Amino acid sequence: MAQPTKRILPPLLEESTFDKVLDKLSEIVGEPNASRNHLYGNLEGPQGQNCYDDLWPLGNPTDHTPSGAVRPKTVNEIQRVLQIANEYKLPLWTVSRGRNLGYGGSGAIVPGSVILDLHRMNKIIEVNEELAYAIVEPGVSFFDLYEYIQDRGYRLWPSCPALGWGSIVGNTLDRGFGYTPNGEHAEQQCGMEVVLATGEVLRTGMGALSGSPMWALYKGGYGPSVDGLFYQSNLGVVTKIGIHLTPAPACFMDCVVSVPNEEDIGALVRIMSALEREGIVQNHASIANPYRQALSSEDPLVIGRAVGPGIKGGYATNADMTKLAKEQGWGYWKAHFAIYGASGAFIDACWTIVQERFAAIPGAAATAERHEHKLGGRLNAADLPMGEIPHTGYPRLTAKDFVDIRGAKGGHIAFSPLFPPDGKQLQEWFARIRPLVEKAGFDLFSDFHIFGRYIIGIVLVVYTPAEAARAKSLFDELLKDGVERSSVSEYRTHIHFMDEVRRHYDWGNGILHRTLGSIKKTLDPNGILSQGKSGIWTSSRPLTEAIGNTRL
Ligand SMILES: Cc1cc2nc3c(=O)[nH]c(=O)nc-3n(C[C@H](O)[C@H](O)[C@H](O)COP(=O)(O)OP(=O)(O)OC[C@H]3O[C@@H](n4cnc5c(N)ncnc54)[C@H](O)[C@@H]3O)c2cc1C
């Protein structure tokens, strides 16, 4: 946690003016819901933090430190906060629950921004069991929706990321993912309510047709769609979304396929993605290397072998982790996915096809755990084993302990490049970056996500505060290597790298960037909303000079 000696202020505001602004914001939301500095008021973080900040800073500890926070409860309060922000040109940074760990948490790109924290807006507006959708406010967590559904006995399996305490709205807007068949959250979002920087409220899609019952059912609406403008964006404050949920299946199979060699990754992902495209496997597969597999072991000796070197400041070598995998009878790669169906016959037929396809890889091993509702009804996720990955949507927090594996107060950044699903490019890239990670002295933590038409090849860099500069250098190197040697870049990034990744998306002399910049200037001329998010700015010379961003 950053403990600055000097008070952090919004750029371009005198201290006395800022105090006046805080008084006005407090009048709107009530004093307990305004933080007059960044040190209190946030939901508790993974290591007990209550501050607003990038909890695991990569550079100067105050590079992304906010000056305070405001926690409105209603759309009307947001509108009034935006009015003050426009009047004083106060930079805000919007979060729903502020748990964007690994991507900057509740830190802001412009230091001294005031965090617009929406976690108090936590109403579940509607859950429709038959049509399998929910409409939620930003403060609703994955735990909240799961519990709401359990309390009412609805036969639905809402999706959930590895950590259930984040917000459905925040995770979806950042294009996050969970692990049920409806796990690509951005694909499942249907209908949105947004407060624009002017304070006007916009409803997208069928929400624009007053009284329509179709808001969370038909995404398109009439004419151009604008939902995409609010993804990884700073063009508005999203206050509601509709999200589609997975109907609880009658049968469920939790499946694992292991392949023996590092070089098998190409074939593994090619077969896996085809199974997903064809609907034989209905969720996305997570793929783990030996180090990642060791962390999920229940044997303390195995875990110790993986994390021991890191605790001493070194790293688990790929050679030793490969040896460990062989000793344990694991493959080098483990793919973990699930099959969902309305009958036992359906999932058995799918599983037979899965086994036949993977038989093409010498040494591949496939195992599955099968569950079928005895009376022909639908399965309740709460009655099934929790499983290593939330394939049933059962929320948990277990993965948060990963961040401390190299020592207390650790953190991580997730290098998240996109690849085509044929596996060739991923295989070449992995062979190239593995030595880079080892050379930088970090554990090789691969957590690849295989979808029908793309792969997110996440390399998690776990670091202690003392290793932050080295982690940043490695990340810089991975970004440069990816874009220069494979023409790949990230689908989502940490706030520290947003301008850099924006520059990678430069086709047509950066026309996309310029178009987004024009929209930003039109919708938010005073630049009050999340300046710099995804590299999009309402450029203003005084602001960029004040924050020392010479690259703009
Ligand atoms: C161990 C570990 C495992 C993780 N596993 C996963 C995983 O499986 N899947 C995954 O996707 N992520 C994962 N993450 C990353 C992250 O924790 C989650 O994505 C988390 O849900 C994001 O936090 P949040 O929902 O509170 O989002 P927030 O921090 O509230 O929001 C994220 C971003 O979205 C924008 N935003 C948020 N709300 C609004 C709004 N109302 N209007 C406009 N813009 C808004 C902001 O730019 C904000 O920075 C993991 C992180 C860790 C540490």
PDB file of N, CA, C and O and ligand atoms in Angstrom, residues 93-101 103 118 161-163 166-167 169-171 173-174 176-177 179 236-238 399 412 492 533, ligand 1:
ATOM      1  N   TRP A  93     -12.277   8.034 -11.836  1.00  0.00           N
ATOM      2  CA  TRP A  93     -11.936   6.714 -12.397  1.00  0.00           C
ATOM      3  C   TRP A  93     -13.009   5.747 -11.894  1.00  0.00           C
ATOM      4  O   TRP A  93     -13.152   5.538 -10.693  1.00  0.00           O
ATOM      5  N   THR A  94     -13.776   5.164 -12.832  1.00  0.00           N
ATOM      6  CA  THR A  94     -14.932   4.346 -12.448  1.00  0.00           C
ATOM      7  C   THR A  94     -14.526   2.906 -12.150  1.00  0.00           C
ATOM      8  O   THR A  94     -13.825   2.281 -12.951  1.00  0.00           O
ATOM      9  N   VAL A  95     -14.997   2.383 -11.024  1.00  0.00           N
ATOM     10  CA  VAL A  95     -14.892   0.939 -10.756  1.00  0.00           C
ATOM     11  C   VAL A  95     -16.250   0.464 -10.242  1.00  0.00           C
ATOM     12  O   VAL A  95     -17.019   1.250  -9.692  1.00  0.00           O
ATOM     13  N   SER A  96     -16.512  -0.829 -10.426  1.00  0.00           N
ATOM     14  CA  SER A  96     -17.759  -1.381  -9.899  1.00  0.00           C
ATOM     15  C   SER A  96     -17.527  -1.967  -8.512  1.00  0.00           C
ATOM     16  O   SER A  96     -18.207  -1.617  -7.559  1.00  0.00           O
ATOM     17  N   ARG A  97     -16.564  -2.871  -8.386  1.00  0.00           N
ATOM     18  CA  ARG A  97     -16.164  -3.347  -7.057  1.00  0.00           C
ATOM     19  C   ARG A  97     -14.655  -3.183  -6.855  1.00  0.00           C
ATOM     20  O   ARG A  97     -14.125  -3.541  -5.804  1.00  0.00           O
ATOM     21  N   GLY A  98     -13.957  -2.694  -7.878  1.00  0.00           N
ATOM     22  CA  GLY A  98     -12.548  -2.332  -7.725  1.00  0.00           C
ATOM     23  C   GLY A  98     -11.608  -3.501  -7.520  1.00  0.00           C
ATOM     24  O   GLY A  98     -10.520  -3.358  -6.975  1.00  0.00           O
ATOM     25  N   ARG A  99     -12.032  -4.681  -7.996  1.00  0.00           N
ATOM     26  CA  ARG A  99     -11.228  -5.885  -7.757  1.00  0.00           C
ATOM     27  C   ARG A  99     -10.442  -6.291  -8.995  1.00  0.00           C
ATOM     28  O   ARG A  99     -10.211  -7.479  -9.202  1.00  0.00           O
ATOM     29  N   ASN A 100     -10.075  -5.343  -9.826  1.00  0.00           N
ATOM     30  CA  ASN A 100      -9.432  -5.716 -11.086  1.00  0.00           C
ATOM     31  C   ASN A 100      -7.964  -6.075 -10.853  1.00  0.00           C
ATOM     32  O   ASN A 100      -7.045  -5.518 -11.469  1.00  0.00           O
ATOM     33  N   LEU A 101      -7.770  -7.044  -9.975  1.00  0.00           N
ATOM     34  CA  LEU A 101      -6.427  -7.401  -9.516  1.00  0.00           C
ATOM     35  C   LEU A 101      -5.610  -7.996 -10.656  1.00  0.00           C
ATOM     36  O   LEU A 101      -6.092  -8.838 -11.396  1.00  0.00           O
ATOM     37  N   TYR A 103      -4.652  -6.158 -13.030  1.00  0.00           N
ATOM     38  CA  TYR A 103      -4.819  -5.188 -14.120  1.00  0.00           C
ATOM     39  C   TYR A 103      -4.822  -3.756 -13.582  1.00  0.00           C
ATOM     40  O   TYR A 103      -5.231  -2.840 -14.270  1.00  0.00           O
ATOM     41  N   LEU A 118     -18.718   2.139  -7.408  1.00  0.00           N
ATOM     42  CA  LEU A 118     -20.160   1.867  -7.491  1.00  0.00           C
ATOM     43  C   LEU A 118     -20.587   0.648  -6.672  1.00  0.00           C
ATOM     44  O   LEU A 118     -21.663   0.104  -6.900  1.00  0.00           O
ATOM     45  N   PRO A 161     -15.862 -15.991 -12.537  1.00  0.00           N
ATOM     46  CA  PRO A 161     -14.407 -16.090 -12.757  1.00  0.00           C
ATOM     47  C   PRO A 161     -13.747 -16.860 -11.611  1.00  0.00           C
ATOM     48  O   PRO A 161     -14.436 -17.307 -10.687  1.00  0.00           O
ATOM     49  N   ALA A 162     -12.430 -16.967 -11.638  1.00  0.00           N
ATOM     50  CA  ALA A 162     -11.726 -17.736 -10.603  1.00  0.00           C
ATOM     51  C   ALA A 162     -11.986 -17.165  -9.208  1.00  0.00           C
ATOM     52  O   ALA A 162     -11.999 -17.905  -8.228  1.00  0.00           O
ATOM     53  N   LEU A 163     -12.168 -15.842  -9.114  1.00  0.00           N
ATOM     54  CA  LEU A 163     -12.502 -15.222  -7.827  1.00  0.00           C
ATOM     55  C   LEU A 163     -13.928 -14.681  -7.910  1.00  0.00           C
ATOM     56  O   LEU A 163     -14.251 -13.922  -8.823  1.00  0.00           O
ATOM     57  N   GLY A 166     -15.587 -10.311  -7.387  1.00  0.00           N
ATOM     58  CA  GLY A 166     -15.630  -9.191  -8.329  1.00  0.00           C
ATOM     59  C   GLY A 166     -17.057  -8.899  -8.753  1.00  0.00           C
ATOM     60  O   GLY A 166     -18.004  -9.610  -8.403  1.00  0.00           O
ATOM     61  N   SER A 167     -17.194  -7.841  -9.529  1.00  0.00           N
ATOM     62  CA  SER A 167     -18.518  -7.418  -9.972  1.00  0.00           C
ATOM     63  C   SER A 167     -18.845  -8.024 -11.339  1.00  0.00           C
ATOM     64  O   SER A 167     -17.976  -8.109 -12.212  1.00  0.00           O
ATOM     65  N   VAL A 169     -20.748  -6.608 -13.518  1.00  0.00           N
ATOM     66  CA  VAL A 169     -20.648  -5.502 -14.481  1.00  0.00           C
ATOM     67  C   VAL A 169     -19.178  -5.199 -14.798  1.00  0.00           C
ATOM     68  O   VAL A 169     -18.777  -5.123 -15.966  1.00  0.00           O
ATOM     69  N   GLY A 170     -18.341  -5.033 -13.763  1.00  0.00           N
ATOM     70  CA  GLY A 170     -16.935  -4.658 -13.979  1.00  0.00           C
ATOM     71  C   GLY A 170     -16.188  -5.717 -14.764  1.00  0.00           C
ATOM     72  O   GLY A 170     -15.467  -5.416 -15.720  1.00  0.00           O
ATOM     73  N   ASN A 171     -16.375  -6.972 -14.394  1.00  0.00           N
ATOM     74  CA  ASN A 171     -15.673  -8.058 -15.085  1.00  0.00           C
ATOM     75  C   ASN A 171     -16.132  -8.147 -16.537  1.00  0.00           C
ATOM     76  O   ASN A 171     -15.318  -8.309 -17.453  1.00  0.00           O
ATOM     77  N   LEU A 173     -17.450  -5.730 -18.403  1.00  0.00           N
ATOM     78  CA  LEU A 173     -16.990  -4.569 -19.183  1.00  0.00           C
ATOM     79  C   LEU A 173     -15.508  -4.682 -19.520  1.00  0.00           C
ATOM     80  O   LEU A 173     -15.056  -4.167 -20.539  1.00  0.00           O
ATOM     81  N   ASP A 174     -14.733  -5.347 -18.669  1.00  0.00           N
ATOM     82  CA  ASP A 174     -13.306  -5.500 -18.963  1.00  0.00           C
ATOM     83  C   ASP A 174     -13.049  -6.742 -19.829  1.00  0.00           C
ATOM     84  O   ASP A 174     -11.922  -7.169 -19.980  1.00  0.00           O
ATOM     85  N   GLY A 176     -13.837  -9.793 -19.141  1.00  0.00           N
ATOM     86  CA  GLY A 176     -13.407 -10.939 -18.340  1.00  0.00           C
ATOM     87  C   GLY A 176     -14.217 -12.170 -18.694  1.00  0.00           C
ATOM     88  O   GLY A 176     -15.178 -12.112 -19.460  1.00  0.00           O
ATOM     89  N   PHE A 177     -13.816 -13.285 -18.124  1.00  0.00           N
ATOM     90  CA  PHE A 177     -14.496 -14.542 -18.453  1.00  0.00           C
ATOM     91  C   PHE A 177     -14.636 -15.428 -17.222  1.00  0.00           C
ATOM     92  O   PHE A 177     -13.871 -15.339 -16.267  1.00  0.00           O
ATOM     93  N   TYR A 179     -16.381 -19.710 -16.410  1.00  0.00           N
ATOM     94  CA  TYR A 179     -16.054 -21.071 -16.847  1.00  0.00           C
ATOM     95  C   TYR A 179     -17.258 -21.956 -17.152  1.00  0.00           C
ATOM     96  O   TYR A 179     -17.105 -23.144 -17.361  1.00  0.00           O
ATOM     97  N   GLY A 236     -18.536   6.338 -20.618  1.00  0.00           N
ATOM     98  CA  GLY A 236     -19.746   6.450 -19.812  1.00  0.00           C
ATOM     99  C   GLY A 236     -19.592   5.654 -18.530  1.00  0.00           C
ATOM    100  O   GLY A 236     -18.592   4.959 -18.329  1.00  0.00           O
ATOM    101  N   VAL A 237     -20.587   5.784 -17.666  1.00  0.00           N
ATOM    102  CA  VAL A 237     -20.604   5.034 -16.406  1.00  0.00           C
ATOM    103  C   VAL A 237     -21.766   4.048 -16.519  1.00  0.00           C
ATOM    104  O   VAL A 237     -22.931   4.460 -16.584  1.00  0.00           O
ATOM    105  N   VAL A 238     -21.449   2.777 -16.567  1.00  0.00           N
ATOM    106  CA  VAL A 238     -22.487   1.761 -16.774  1.00  0.00           C
ATOM    107  C   VAL A 238     -23.177   1.475 -15.442  1.00  0.00           C
ATOM    108  O   VAL A 238     -22.511   1.189 -14.439  1.00  0.00           O
ATOM    109  N   ALA A 399      -8.250 -18.967  -5.302  1.00  0.00           N
ATOM    110  CA  ALA A 399      -7.125 -18.583  -6.169  1.00  0.00           C
ATOM    111  C   ALA A 399      -6.409 -17.329  -5.682  1.00  0.00           C
ATOM    112  O   ALA A 399      -5.292 -17.042  -6.113  1.00  0.00           O
ATOM    113  N   HIS A 412       0.477  -9.945  -8.775  1.00  0.00           N
ATOM    114  CA  HIS A 412       0.761 -10.517 -10.086  1.00  0.00           C
ATOM    115  C   HIS A 412       0.287  -9.607 -11.198  1.00  0.00           C
ATOM    116  O   HIS A 412      -0.586  -8.761 -11.002  1.00  0.00           O
ATOM    117  N   ARG A 492      -6.471  -7.403 -23.038  1.00  0.00           N
ATOM    118  CA  ARG A 492      -6.819  -6.668 -21.817  1.00  0.00           C
ATOM    119  C   ARG A 492      -5.485  -6.422 -21.134  1.00  0.00           C
ATOM    120  O   ARG A 492      -4.616  -7.285 -21.178  1.00  0.00           O
ATOM    121  N   LYS A 533      -7.988   5.220 -20.057  1.00  0.00           N
ATOM    122  CA  LYS A 533      -8.419   3.816 -20.097  1.00  0.00           C
ATOM    123  C   LYS A 533      -8.276   3.308 -21.532  1.00  0.00           C
ATOM    124  O   LYS A 533      -8.723   3.967 -22.479  1.00  0.00           O
TER     125      LYS A 533
HETATM  126  C1  LIG B   1      -6.006 -14.890  -8.624  1.00  0.00           C
HETATM  127  C2  LIG B   1      -6.819 -14.145  -9.638  1.00  0.00           C
HETATM  128  C3  LIG B   1      -7.640 -14.834 -10.505  1.00  0.00           C
HETATM  129  C4  LIG B   1      -8.394 -14.144 -11.462  1.00  0.00           C
HETATM  130  N1  LIG B   1      -9.186 -14.865 -12.298  1.00  0.00           N
HETATM  131  C5  LIG B   1      -9.903 -14.237 -13.250  1.00  0.00           C
HETATM  132  C6  LIG B   1     -10.744 -14.980 -14.128  1.00  0.00           C
HETATM  133  O1  LIG B   1     -10.888 -16.193 -14.008  1.00  0.00           O
HETATM  134  N2  LIG B   1     -11.412 -14.295 -15.095  1.00  0.00           N
HETATM  135  C7  LIG B   1     -11.304 -12.943 -15.228  1.00  0.00           C
HETATM  136  O2  LIG B   1     -11.934 -12.375 -16.128  1.00  0.00           O
HETATM  137  N3  LIG B   1     -10.523 -12.228 -14.394  1.00  0.00           N
HETATM  138  C8  LIG B   1      -9.834 -12.820 -13.408  1.00  0.00           C
HETATM  139  N4  LIG B   1      -9.058 -12.081 -12.545  1.00  0.00           N
HETATM  140  C9  LIG B   1      -8.984 -10.611 -12.709  1.00  0.00           C
HETATM  141  C10 LIG B   1      -9.993  -9.807 -11.838  1.00  0.00           C
HETATM  142  O3  LIG B   1      -9.843 -10.151 -10.491  1.00  0.00           O
HETATM  143  C11 LIG B   1     -11.454 -10.030 -12.211  1.00  0.00           C
HETATM  144  O4  LIG B   1     -11.674  -9.784 -13.572  1.00  0.00           O
HETATM  145  C12 LIG B   1     -12.417  -9.185 -11.375  1.00  0.00           C
HETATM  146  O5  LIG B   1     -13.721  -9.688 -11.509  1.00  0.00           O
HETATM  147  C13 LIG B   1     -12.420  -7.707 -11.777  1.00  0.00           C
HETATM  148  O6  LIG B   1     -12.816  -6.916 -10.689  1.00  0.00           O
HETATM  149  P1  LIG B   1     -14.224  -6.182 -10.622  1.00  0.00           P
HETATM  150  O7  LIG B   1     -15.225  -7.106 -11.197  1.00  0.00           O
HETATM  151  O8  LIG B   1     -14.454  -5.672  -9.253  1.00  0.00           O
HETATM  152  O9  LIG B   1     -13.970  -5.055 -11.669  1.00  0.00           O
HETATM  153  P2  LIG B   1     -13.718  -3.495 -11.459  1.00  0.00           P
HETATM  154  O10 LIG B   1     -12.376  -3.269 -10.889  1.00  0.00           O
HETATM  155  O11 LIG B   1     -14.874  -2.893 -10.788  1.00  0.00           O
HETATM  156  O12 LIG B   1     -13.767  -3.074 -12.980  1.00  0.00           O
HETATM  157  C14 LIG B   1     -12.824  -3.437 -13.925  1.00  0.00           C
HETATM  158  C15 LIG B   1     -12.628  -2.271 -14.897  1.00  0.00           C
HETATM  159  O13 LIG B   1     -13.817  -2.106 -15.682  1.00  0.00           O
HETATM  160  C16 LIG B   1     -14.161  -0.718 -15.806  1.00  0.00           C
HETATM  161  N5  LIG B   1     -15.458  -0.513 -15.136  1.00  0.00           N
HETATM  162  C17 LIG B   1     -15.872  -1.147 -14.021  1.00  0.00           C
HETATM  163  N6  LIG B   1     -17.116  -0.786 -13.719  1.00  0.00           N
HETATM  164  C18 LIG B   1     -17.502   0.118 -14.636  1.00  0.00           C
HETATM  165  C19 LIG B   1     -18.712   0.830 -14.852  1.00  0.00           C
HETATM  166  N7  LIG B   1     -19.751   0.651 -14.053  1.00  0.00           N
HETATM  167  N8  LIG B   1     -18.777   1.682 -15.892  1.00  0.00           N
HETATM  168  C20 LIG B   1     -17.722   1.845 -16.723  1.00  0.00           C
HETATM  169  N9  LIG B   1     -16.547   1.166 -16.580  1.00  0.00           N
HETATM  170  C21 LIG B   1     -16.441   0.308 -15.545  1.00  0.00           C
HETATM  171  C22 LIG B   1     -13.058   0.060 -15.144  1.00  0.00           C
HETATM  172  O14 LIG B   1     -12.123   0.456 -16.110  1.00  0.00           O
HETATM  173  C23 LIG B   1     -12.423  -0.932 -14.196  1.00  0.00           C
HETATM  174  O15 LIG B   1     -11.053  -0.682 -14.004  1.00  0.00           O
HETATM  175  C24 LIG B   1      -8.312 -12.733 -11.554  1.00  0.00           C
HETATM  176  C25 LIG B   1      -7.485 -12.041 -10.658  1.00  0.00           C
HETATM  177  C26 LIG B   1      -6.764 -12.732  -9.694  1.00  0.00           C
HETATM  178  C27 LIG B   1      -5.931 -11.951  -8.719  1.00  0.00           C
END
